[in-house]
C-alpha cells in the first residue's frame, strides 16, 4: 500500500496498528510531484478511496484514464463518475473495503475493469467542461440567466 498524500504521524500510527502484521507493507510518501503521481497511477494495481464526501472525484477519473481499476466508496458522486465500472464499498466498513479491493485480485475482472475504466474516463472532456463553465459565467455576468430570489 502506497499512501501518496501527507498523513500526520498519529494517522500513520493508527493505520499501521490497524494493518497488524502487514504494517511494514505500508509506505507513507508524504506527498508526491505531479509526475510521481501520474507514474503511481499507471503502475498501481488498484486506486482505493474510502472518502465519505467528495466534490467530484478527480483522482477516480485520473486513475480510470490510466487504466487503473478503482475500489471506491459507495457515495453518489463516485457512482456518477465511475458508473458501473468500479468496485464499490461502504466507507464505514473495513471488511467491505477489503472485499472490493480483493475482488480486483482476479485477473479477468481486473482486465475488464481496466478496459472499461479507460472508456469511461474518456467521457469526461475537460475542454468541453471549461467551455460550458465559461458560457455559464458569461450568461450570469450579463444577467440573462439570473433568477429572482424569492
mmCIF file with all atom_site columns, C-alpha atoms in Angstrom:
data_model
loop_
_atom_site.group_PDB
_atom_site.id
_atom_site.type_symbol
_atom_site.label_atom_id
_atom_site.label_alt_id
_atom_site.label_comp_id
_atom_site.label_asym_id
_atom_site.label_entity_id
_atom_site.label_seq_id
_atom_site.pdbx_PDB_ins_code
_atom_site.Cartn_x
_atom_site.Cartn_y
_atom_site.Cartn_z
_atom_site.occupancy
_atom_site.B_iso_or_equiv
_atom_site.pdbx_formal_charge
_atom_site.auth_seq_id
_atom_site.auth_comp_id
_atom_site.auth_asym_id
_atom_site.auth_atom_id
_atom_site.pdbx_PDB_model_num
ATOM 1   C CA . UNK A 1 1   ? 0.000   0.000   0.000   1.00 0.00 ? 1   UNK A CA 1
ATOM 2   C CA . UNK A 1 2   ? 1.393   3.361   -1.045  1.00 0.00 ? 2   UNK A CA 1
ATOM 3   C CA . UNK A 1 3   ? -0.207  6.376   0.634   1.00 0.00 ? 3   UNK A CA 1
ATOM 4   C CA . UNK A 1 4   ? 0.704   9.311   -1.594  1.00 0.00 ? 4   UNK A CA 1
ATOM 5   C CA . UNK A 1 5   ? -0.821  12.147  0.403   1.00 0.00 ? 5   UNK A CA 1
ATOM 6   C CA . UNK A 1 6   ? 0.510   13.663  3.566   1.00 0.00 ? 6   UNK A CA 1
ATOM 7   C CA . UNK A 1 7   ? -0.637  11.885  6.708   1.00 0.00 ? 7   UNK A CA 1
ATOM 8   C CA . UNK A 1 8   ? 0.109   13.144  10.215  1.00 0.00 ? 8   UNK A CA 1
ATOM 9   C CA . UNK A 1 9   ? 2.144   10.843  12.441  1.00 0.00 ? 9   UNK A CA 1
ATOM 10  C CA . UNK A 1 10  ? -0.921  9.924   14.518  1.00 0.00 ? 10  UNK A CA 1
ATOM 11  C CA . UNK A 1 11  ? -2.829  8.848   11.405  1.00 0.00 ? 11  UNK A CA 1
ATOM 12  C CA . UNK A 1 12  ? 0.156   6.809   10.214  1.00 0.00 ? 12  UNK A CA 1
ATOM 13  C CA . UNK A 1 13  ? 0.396   5.079   13.588  1.00 0.00 ? 13  UNK A CA 1
ATOM 14  C CA . UNK A 1 14  ? -3.352  4.336   13.576  1.00 0.00 ? 14  UNK A CA 1
ATOM 15  C CA . UNK A 1 15  ? -3.178  2.846   10.065  1.00 0.00 ? 15  UNK A CA 1
ATOM 16  C CA . UNK A 1 16  ? -0.111  0.763   10.885  1.00 0.00 ? 16  UNK A CA 1
ATOM 17  C CA . UNK A 1 17  ? -1.803  -0.558  14.034  1.00 0.00 ? 17  UNK A CA 1
ATOM 18  C CA . UNK A 1 18  ? -4.918  -1.456  12.064  1.00 0.00 ? 18  UNK A CA 1
ATOM 19  C CA . UNK A 1 19  ? -2.782  -3.263  9.474   1.00 0.00 ? 19  UNK A CA 1
ATOM 20  C CA . UNK A 1 20  ? -1.306  -5.585  12.077  1.00 0.00 ? 20  UNK A CA 1
ATOM 21  C CA . UNK A 1 21  ? 1.292   -7.912  10.555  1.00 0.00 ? 21  UNK A CA 1
ATOM 22  C CA . UNK A 1 22  ? 1.015   -6.104  7.204   1.00 0.00 ? 22  UNK A CA 1
ATOM 23  C CA . UNK A 1 23  ? 2.065   -2.754  8.737   1.00 0.00 ? 23  UNK A CA 1
ATOM 24  C CA . UNK A 1 24  ? 5.522   -2.927  7.172   1.00 0.00 ? 24  UNK A CA 1
ATOM 25  C CA . UNK A 1 25  ? 3.965   -3.090  3.710   1.00 0.00 ? 25  UNK A CA 1
ATOM 26  C CA . UNK A 1 26  ? 2.540   0.443   4.033   1.00 0.00 ? 26  UNK A CA 1
ATOM 27  C CA . UNK A 1 27  ? 4.649   3.237   2.533   1.00 0.00 ? 27  UNK A CA 1
ATOM 28  C CA . UNK A 1 28  ? 3.730   6.801   3.503   1.00 0.00 ? 28  UNK A CA 1
ATOM 29  C CA . UNK A 1 29  ? 5.178   9.043   0.809   1.00 0.00 ? 29  UNK A CA 1
ATOM 30  C CA . UNK A 1 30  ? 4.138   12.361  2.338   1.00 0.00 ? 30  UNK A CA 1
ATOM 31  C CA . UNK A 1 31  ? 3.102   13.967  -0.926  1.00 0.00 ? 31  UNK A CA 1
ATOM 32  C CA . UNK A 1 32  ? 4.378   13.483  -4.454  1.00 0.00 ? 32  UNK A CA 1
ATOM 33  C CA . UNK A 1 33  ? 5.030   15.554  -7.558  1.00 0.00 ? 33  UNK A CA 1
ATOM 34  C CA . UNK A 1 34  ? 2.603   15.537  -10.476 1.00 0.00 ? 34  UNK A CA 1
ATOM 35  C CA . UNK A 1 35  ? 4.968   13.274  -12.402 1.00 0.00 ? 35  UNK A CA 1
ATOM 36  C CA . UNK A 1 36  ? 5.282   10.853  -9.476  1.00 0.00 ? 36  UNK A CA 1
ATOM 37  C CA . UNK A 1 37  ? 1.505   10.856  -9.104  1.00 0.00 ? 37  UNK A CA 1
ATOM 38  C CA . UNK A 1 38  ? 0.974   10.054  -12.805 1.00 0.00 ? 38  UNK A CA 1
ATOM 39  C CA . UNK A 1 39  ? 3.567   7.274   -12.607 1.00 0.00 ? 39  UNK A CA 1
ATOM 40  C CA . UNK A 1 40  ? 1.928   5.835   -9.479  1.00 0.00 ? 40  UNK A CA 1
ATOM 41  C CA . UNK A 1 41  ? -1.458  5.743   -11.205 1.00 0.00 ? 41  UNK A CA 1
ATOM 42  C CA . UNK A 1 42  ? -0.070  3.852   -14.192 1.00 0.00 ? 42  UNK A CA 1
ATOM 43  C CA . UNK A 1 43  ? 1.814   1.353   -12.026 1.00 0.00 ? 43  UNK A CA 1
ATOM 44  C CA . UNK A 1 44  ? -0.914  0.799   -9.419  1.00 0.00 ? 44  UNK A CA 1
ATOM 45  C CA . UNK A 1 45  ? -2.985  -2.352  -9.405  1.00 0.00 ? 45  UNK A CA 1
ATOM 46  C CA . UNK A 1 46  ? -5.934  -0.501  -7.823  1.00 0.00 ? 46  UNK A CA 1
ATOM 47  C CA . UNK A 1 47  ? -6.799  3.012   -6.710  1.00 0.00 ? 47  UNK A CA 1
ATOM 48  C CA . UNK A 1 48  ? -8.722  2.747   -3.449  1.00 0.00 ? 48  UNK A CA 1
ATOM 49  C CA . UNK A 1 49  ? -10.568 5.665   -1.904  1.00 0.00 ? 49  UNK A CA 1
ATOM 50  C CA . UNK A 1 50  ? -12.662 5.456   1.243   1.00 0.00 ? 50  UNK A CA 1
ATOM 51  C CA . UNK A 1 51  ? -13.775 9.066   1.005   1.00 0.00 ? 51  UNK A CA 1
ATOM 52  C CA . UNK A 1 52  ? -17.105 9.895   2.595   1.00 0.00 ? 52  UNK A CA 1
ATOM 53  C CA . UNK A 1 53  ? -17.548 13.251  0.880   1.00 0.00 ? 53  UNK A CA 1
ATOM 54  C CA . UNK A 1 54  ? -16.221 14.498  -2.467  1.00 0.00 ? 54  UNK A CA 1
ATOM 55  C CA . UNK A 1 55  ? -16.916 17.440  -4.694  1.00 0.00 ? 55  UNK A CA 1
ATOM 56  C CA . UNK A 1 56  ? -16.211 15.467  -7.850  1.00 0.00 ? 56  UNK A CA 1
ATOM 57  C CA . UNK A 1 57  ? -13.683 12.649  -7.560  1.00 0.00 ? 57  UNK A CA 1
ATOM 58  C CA . UNK A 1 58  ? -10.887 13.765  -9.863  1.00 0.00 ? 58  UNK A CA 1
ATOM 59  C CA . UNK A 1 59  ? -8.437  11.075  -8.628  1.00 0.00 ? 59  UNK A CA 1
ATOM 60  C CA . UNK A 1 60  ? -11.005 8.437   -9.624  1.00 0.00 ? 60  UNK A CA 1
ATOM 61  C CA . UNK A 1 61  ? -11.199 9.786   -13.185 1.00 0.00 ? 61  UNK A CA 1
ATOM 62  C CA . UNK A 1 62  ? -7.410  10.143  -13.361 1.00 0.00 ? 62  UNK A CA 1
ATOM 63  C CA . UNK A 1 63  ? -6.896  6.537   -12.279 1.00 0.00 ? 63  UNK A CA 1
ATOM 64  C CA . UNK A 1 64  ? -9.512  5.280   -14.699 1.00 0.00 ? 64  UNK A CA 1
ATOM 65  C CA . UNK A 1 65  ? -7.911  7.259   -17.541 1.00 0.00 ? 65  UNK A CA 1
ATOM 66  C CA . UNK A 1 66  ? -4.638  5.495   -16.724 1.00 0.00 ? 66  UNK A CA 1
ATOM 67  C CA . UNK A 1 67  ? -6.391  2.122   -16.933 1.00 0.00 ? 67  UNK A CA 1
ATOM 68  C CA . UNK A 1 68  ? -6.159  1.567   -13.198 1.00 0.00 ? 68  UNK A CA 1
ATOM 69  C CA . UNK A 1 69  ? -9.310  -0.050  -11.780 1.00 0.00 ? 69  UNK A CA 1
ATOM 70  C CA . UNK A 1 70  ? -10.875 1.626   -8.774  1.00 0.00 ? 70  UNK A CA 1
ATOM 71  C CA . UNK A 1 71  ? -12.307 0.354   -5.493  1.00 0.00 ? 71  UNK A CA 1
ATOM 72  C CA . UNK A 1 72  ? -14.184 3.299   -4.064  1.00 0.00 ? 72  UNK A CA 1
ATOM 73  C CA . UNK A 1 73  ? -16.722 4.453   -1.513  1.00 0.00 ? 73  UNK A CA 1
ATOM 74  C CA . UNK A 1 74  ? -20.318 3.941   -2.447  1.00 0.00 ? 74  UNK A CA 1
ATOM 75  C CA . UNK A 1 75  ? -21.195 7.635   -2.438  1.00 0.00 ? 75  UNK A CA 1
ATOM 76  C CA . UNK A 1 76  ? -23.331 9.428   -5.027  1.00 0.00 ? 76  UNK A CA 1
ATOM 77  C CA . UNK A 1 77  ? -20.570 11.394  -6.770  1.00 0.00 ? 77  UNK A CA 1
ATOM 78  C CA . UNK A 1 78  ? -18.386 8.291   -7.174  1.00 0.00 ? 78  UNK A CA 1
ATOM 79  C CA . UNK A 1 79  ? -21.385 6.422   -8.614  1.00 0.00 ? 79  UNK A CA 1
ATOM 80  C CA . UNK A 1 80  ? -21.860 9.305   -11.062 1.00 0.00 ? 80  UNK A CA 1
ATOM 81  C CA . UNK A 1 81  ? -18.179 9.440   -12.034 1.00 0.00 ? 81  UNK A CA 1
ATOM 82  C CA . UNK A 1 82  ? -17.389 5.724   -12.283 1.00 0.00 ? 82  UNK A CA 1
ATOM 83  C CA . UNK A 1 83  ? -20.771 4.438   -13.373 1.00 0.00 ? 83  UNK A CA 1
ATOM 84  C CA . UNK A 1 84  ? -20.788 0.652   -13.229 1.00 0.00 ? 84  UNK A CA 1
ATOM 85  C CA . UNK A 1 85  ? -17.038 0.426   -13.815 1.00 0.00 ? 85  UNK A CA 1
ATOM 86  C CA . UNK A 1 86  ? -15.825 0.290   -10.217 1.00 0.00 ? 86  UNK A CA 1
ATOM 87  C CA . UNK A 1 87  ? -15.895 -1.916  -7.178  1.00 0.00 ? 87  UNK A CA 1
ATOM 88  C CA . UNK A 1 88  ? -17.924 -0.007  -4.601  1.00 0.00 ? 88  UNK A CA 1
ATOM 89  C CA . UNK A 1 89  ? -17.833 -0.406  -0.828  1.00 0.00 ? 89  UNK A CA 1
ATOM 90  C CA . UNK A 1 90  ? -19.281 1.059   2.337   1.00 0.00 ? 90  UNK A CA 1
ATOM 91  C CA . UNK A 1 91  ? -16.618 3.521   3.579   1.00 0.00 ? 91  UNK A CA 1
ATOM 92  C CA . UNK A 1 92  ? -17.575 2.754   7.182   1.00 0.00 ? 92  UNK A CA 1
ATOM 93  C CA . UNK A 1 93  ? -16.776 -0.935  6.736   1.00 0.00 ? 93  UNK A CA 1
ATOM 94  C CA . UNK A 1 94  ? -13.145 -2.084  6.553   1.00 0.00 ? 94  UNK A CA 1
ATOM 95  C CA . UNK A 1 95  ? -14.429 -5.568  5.715   1.00 0.00 ? 95  UNK A CA 1
ATOM 96  C CA . UNK A 1 96  ? -16.424 -4.276  2.750   1.00 0.00 ? 96  UNK A CA 1
ATOM 97  C CA . UNK A 1 97  ? -13.440 -2.198  1.576   1.00 0.00 ? 97  UNK A CA 1
ATOM 98  C CA . UNK A 1 98  ? -11.206 -5.272  1.755   1.00 0.00 ? 98  UNK A CA 1
ATOM 99  C CA . UNK A 1 99  ? -13.787 -7.247  -0.230  1.00 0.00 ? 99  UNK A CA 1
ATOM 100 C CA . UNK A 1 100 ? -13.910 -4.625  -3.005  1.00 0.00 ? 100 UNK A CA 1
ATOM 101 C CA . UNK A 1 101 ? -10.137 -4.296  -3.221  1.00 0.00 ? 101 UNK A CA 1
ATOM 102 C CA . UNK A 1 102 ? -9.597  -8.070  -3.067  1.00 0.00 ? 102 UNK A CA 1
ATOM 103 C CA . UNK A 1 103 ? -12.105 -8.607  -5.874  1.00 0.00 ? 103 UNK A CA 1
ATOM 104 C CA . UNK A 1 104 ? -9.617  -6.907  -8.194  1.00 0.00 ? 104 UNK A CA 1
ATOM 105 C CA . UNK A 1 105 ? -7.043  -9.625  -7.496  1.00 0.00 ? 105 UNK A CA 1
ATOM 106 C CA . UNK A 1 106 ? -8.968  -11.638 -10.099 1.00 0.00 ? 106 UNK A CA 1
ATOM 107 C CA . UNK A 1 107 ? -7.051  -11.002 -13.344 1.00 0.00 ? 107 UNK A CA 1
ATOM 108 C CA . UNK A 1 108 ? -10.107 -11.362 -15.579 1.00 0.00 ? 108 UNK A CA 1
ATOM 109 C CA . UNK A 1 109 ? -12.124 -8.857  -13.555 1.00 0.00 ? 109 UNK A CA 1
ATOM 110 C CA . UNK A 1 110 ? -9.116  -6.543  -13.334 1.00 0.00 ? 110 UNK A CA 1
ATOM 111 C CA . UNK A 1 111 ? -8.730  -6.591  -17.130 1.00 0.00 ? 111 UNK A CA 1
ATOM 112 C CA . UNK A 1 112 ? -12.433 -5.881  -17.704 1.00 0.00 ? 112 UNK A CA 1
ATOM 113 C CA . UNK A 1 113 ? -12.385 -3.035  -15.193 1.00 0.00 ? 113 UNK A CA 1
ATOM 114 C CA . UNK A 1 114 ? -9.173  -1.608  -16.675 1.00 0.00 ? 114 UNK A CA 1
ATOM 115 C CA . UNK A 1 115 ? -10.540 -1.515  -20.235 1.00 0.00 ? 115 UNK A CA 1
ATOM 116 C CA . UNK A 1 116 ? -13.919 -0.159  -19.146 1.00 0.00 ? 116 UNK A CA 1
ATOM 117 C CA . UNK A 1 117 ? -12.220 2.458   -16.966 1.00 0.00 ? 117 UNK A CA 1
ATOM 118 C CA . UNK A 1 118 ? -10.347 3.943   -19.902 1.00 0.00 ? 118 UNK A CA 1
ATOM 119 C CA . UNK A 1 119 ? -13.547 4.188   -21.937 1.00 0.00 ? 119 UNK A CA 1
ATOM 120 C CA . UNK A 1 120 ? -15.485 5.714   -19.019 1.00 0.00 ? 120 UNK A CA 1
ATOM 121 C CA . UNK A 1 121 ? -12.808 8.315   -18.255 1.00 0.00 ? 121 UNK A CA 1
ATOM 122 C CA . UNK A 1 122 ? -12.742 9.361   -21.912 1.00 0.00 ? 122 UNK A CA 1
ATOM 123 C CA . UNK A 1 123 ? -16.321 10.587  -21.472 1.00 0.00 ? 123 UNK A CA 1
ATOM 124 C CA . UNK A 1 124 ? -15.007 13.438  -19.326 1.00 0.00 ? 124 UNK A CA 1
ATOM 125 C CA . UNK A 1 125 ? -13.846 16.170  -21.684 1.00 0.00 ? 125 UNK A CA 1
ATOM 126 C CA . UNK A 1 126 ? -12.157 18.997  -19.792 1.00 0.00 ? 126 UNK A CA 1
ATOM 127 C CA . UNK A 1 127 ? -12.219 21.361  -22.780 1.00 0.00 ? 127 UNK A CA 1
ATOM 128 C CA . UNK A 1 128 ? -15.981 20.939  -23.141 1.00 0.00 ? 128 UNK A CA 1
ATOM 129 C CA . UNK A 1 129 ? -16.441 21.381  -19.395 1.00 0.00 ? 129 UNK A CA 1
ATOM 130 C CA . UNK A 1 130 ? -14.397 24.589  -19.499 1.00 0.00 ? 130 UNK A CA 1
ATOM 131 C CA . UNK A 1 131 ? -16.440 25.921  -22.400 1.00 0.00 ? 131 UNK A CA 1
ATOM 132 C CA . UNK A 1 132 ? -19.691 25.162  -20.563 1.00 0.00 ? 132 UNK A CA 1
ATOM 133 C CA . UNK A 1 133 ? -18.425 26.896  -17.437 1.00 0.00 ? 133 UNK A CA 1
ATOM 134 C CA . UNK A 1 134 ? -17.312 29.948  -19.420 1.00 0.00 ? 134 UNK A CA 1
ATOM 135 C CA . UNK A 1 135 ? -20.704 30.169  -21.164 1.00 0.00 ? 135 UNK A CA 1
ATOM 136 C CA . UNK A 1 136 ? -22.468 29.933  -17.789 1.00 0.00 ? 136 UNK A CA 1
ATOM 137 C CA . UNK A 1 137 ? -20.270 32.638  -16.276 1.00 0.00 ? 137 UNK A CA 1
ATOM 138 C CA . UNK A 1 138 ? -20.785 34.958  -19.245 1.00 0.00 ? 138 UNK A CA 1
ATOM 139 C CA . UNK A 1 139 ? -24.575 34.474  -19.071 1.00 0.00 ? 139 UNK A CA 1
ATOM 140 C CA . UNK A 1 140 ? -24.537 35.085  -15.333 1.00 0.00 ? 140 UNK A CA 1
ATOM 141 C CA . UNK A 1 141 ? -22.386 38.193  -15.684 1.00 0.00 ? 141 UNK A CA 1
ATOM 142 C CA . UNK A 1 142 ? -24.723 39.611  -18.327 1.00 0.00 ? 142 UNK A CA 1
ATOM 143 C CA . UNK A 1 143 ? -27.759 38.989  -16.116 1.00 0.00 ? 143 UNK A CA 1
ATOM 144 C CA . UNK A 1 144 ? -29.540 36.864  -18.735 1.00 0.00 ? 144 UNK A CA 1
ATOM 145 C CA . UNK A 1 145 ? -29.694 33.727  -16.597 1.00 0.00 ? 145 UNK A CA 1
ATOM 146 C CA . UNK A 1 146 ? -30.126 35.377  -13.216 1.00 0.00 ? 146 UNK A CA 1
ATOM 147 C CA . UNK A 1 147 ? -33.229 34.161  -11.415 1.00 0.00 ? 147 UNK A CA 1
ATOM 148 C CA . UNK A 1 148 ? -35.053 36.409  -8.961  1.00 0.00 ? 148 UNK A CA 1
ATOM 149 C CA . UNK A 1 149 ? -34.680 35.450  -5.318  1.00 0.00 ? 149 UNK A CA 1
ATOM 150 C CA . UNK A 1 150 ? -37.994 34.665  -3.639  1.00 0.00 ? 150 UNK A CA 1
#
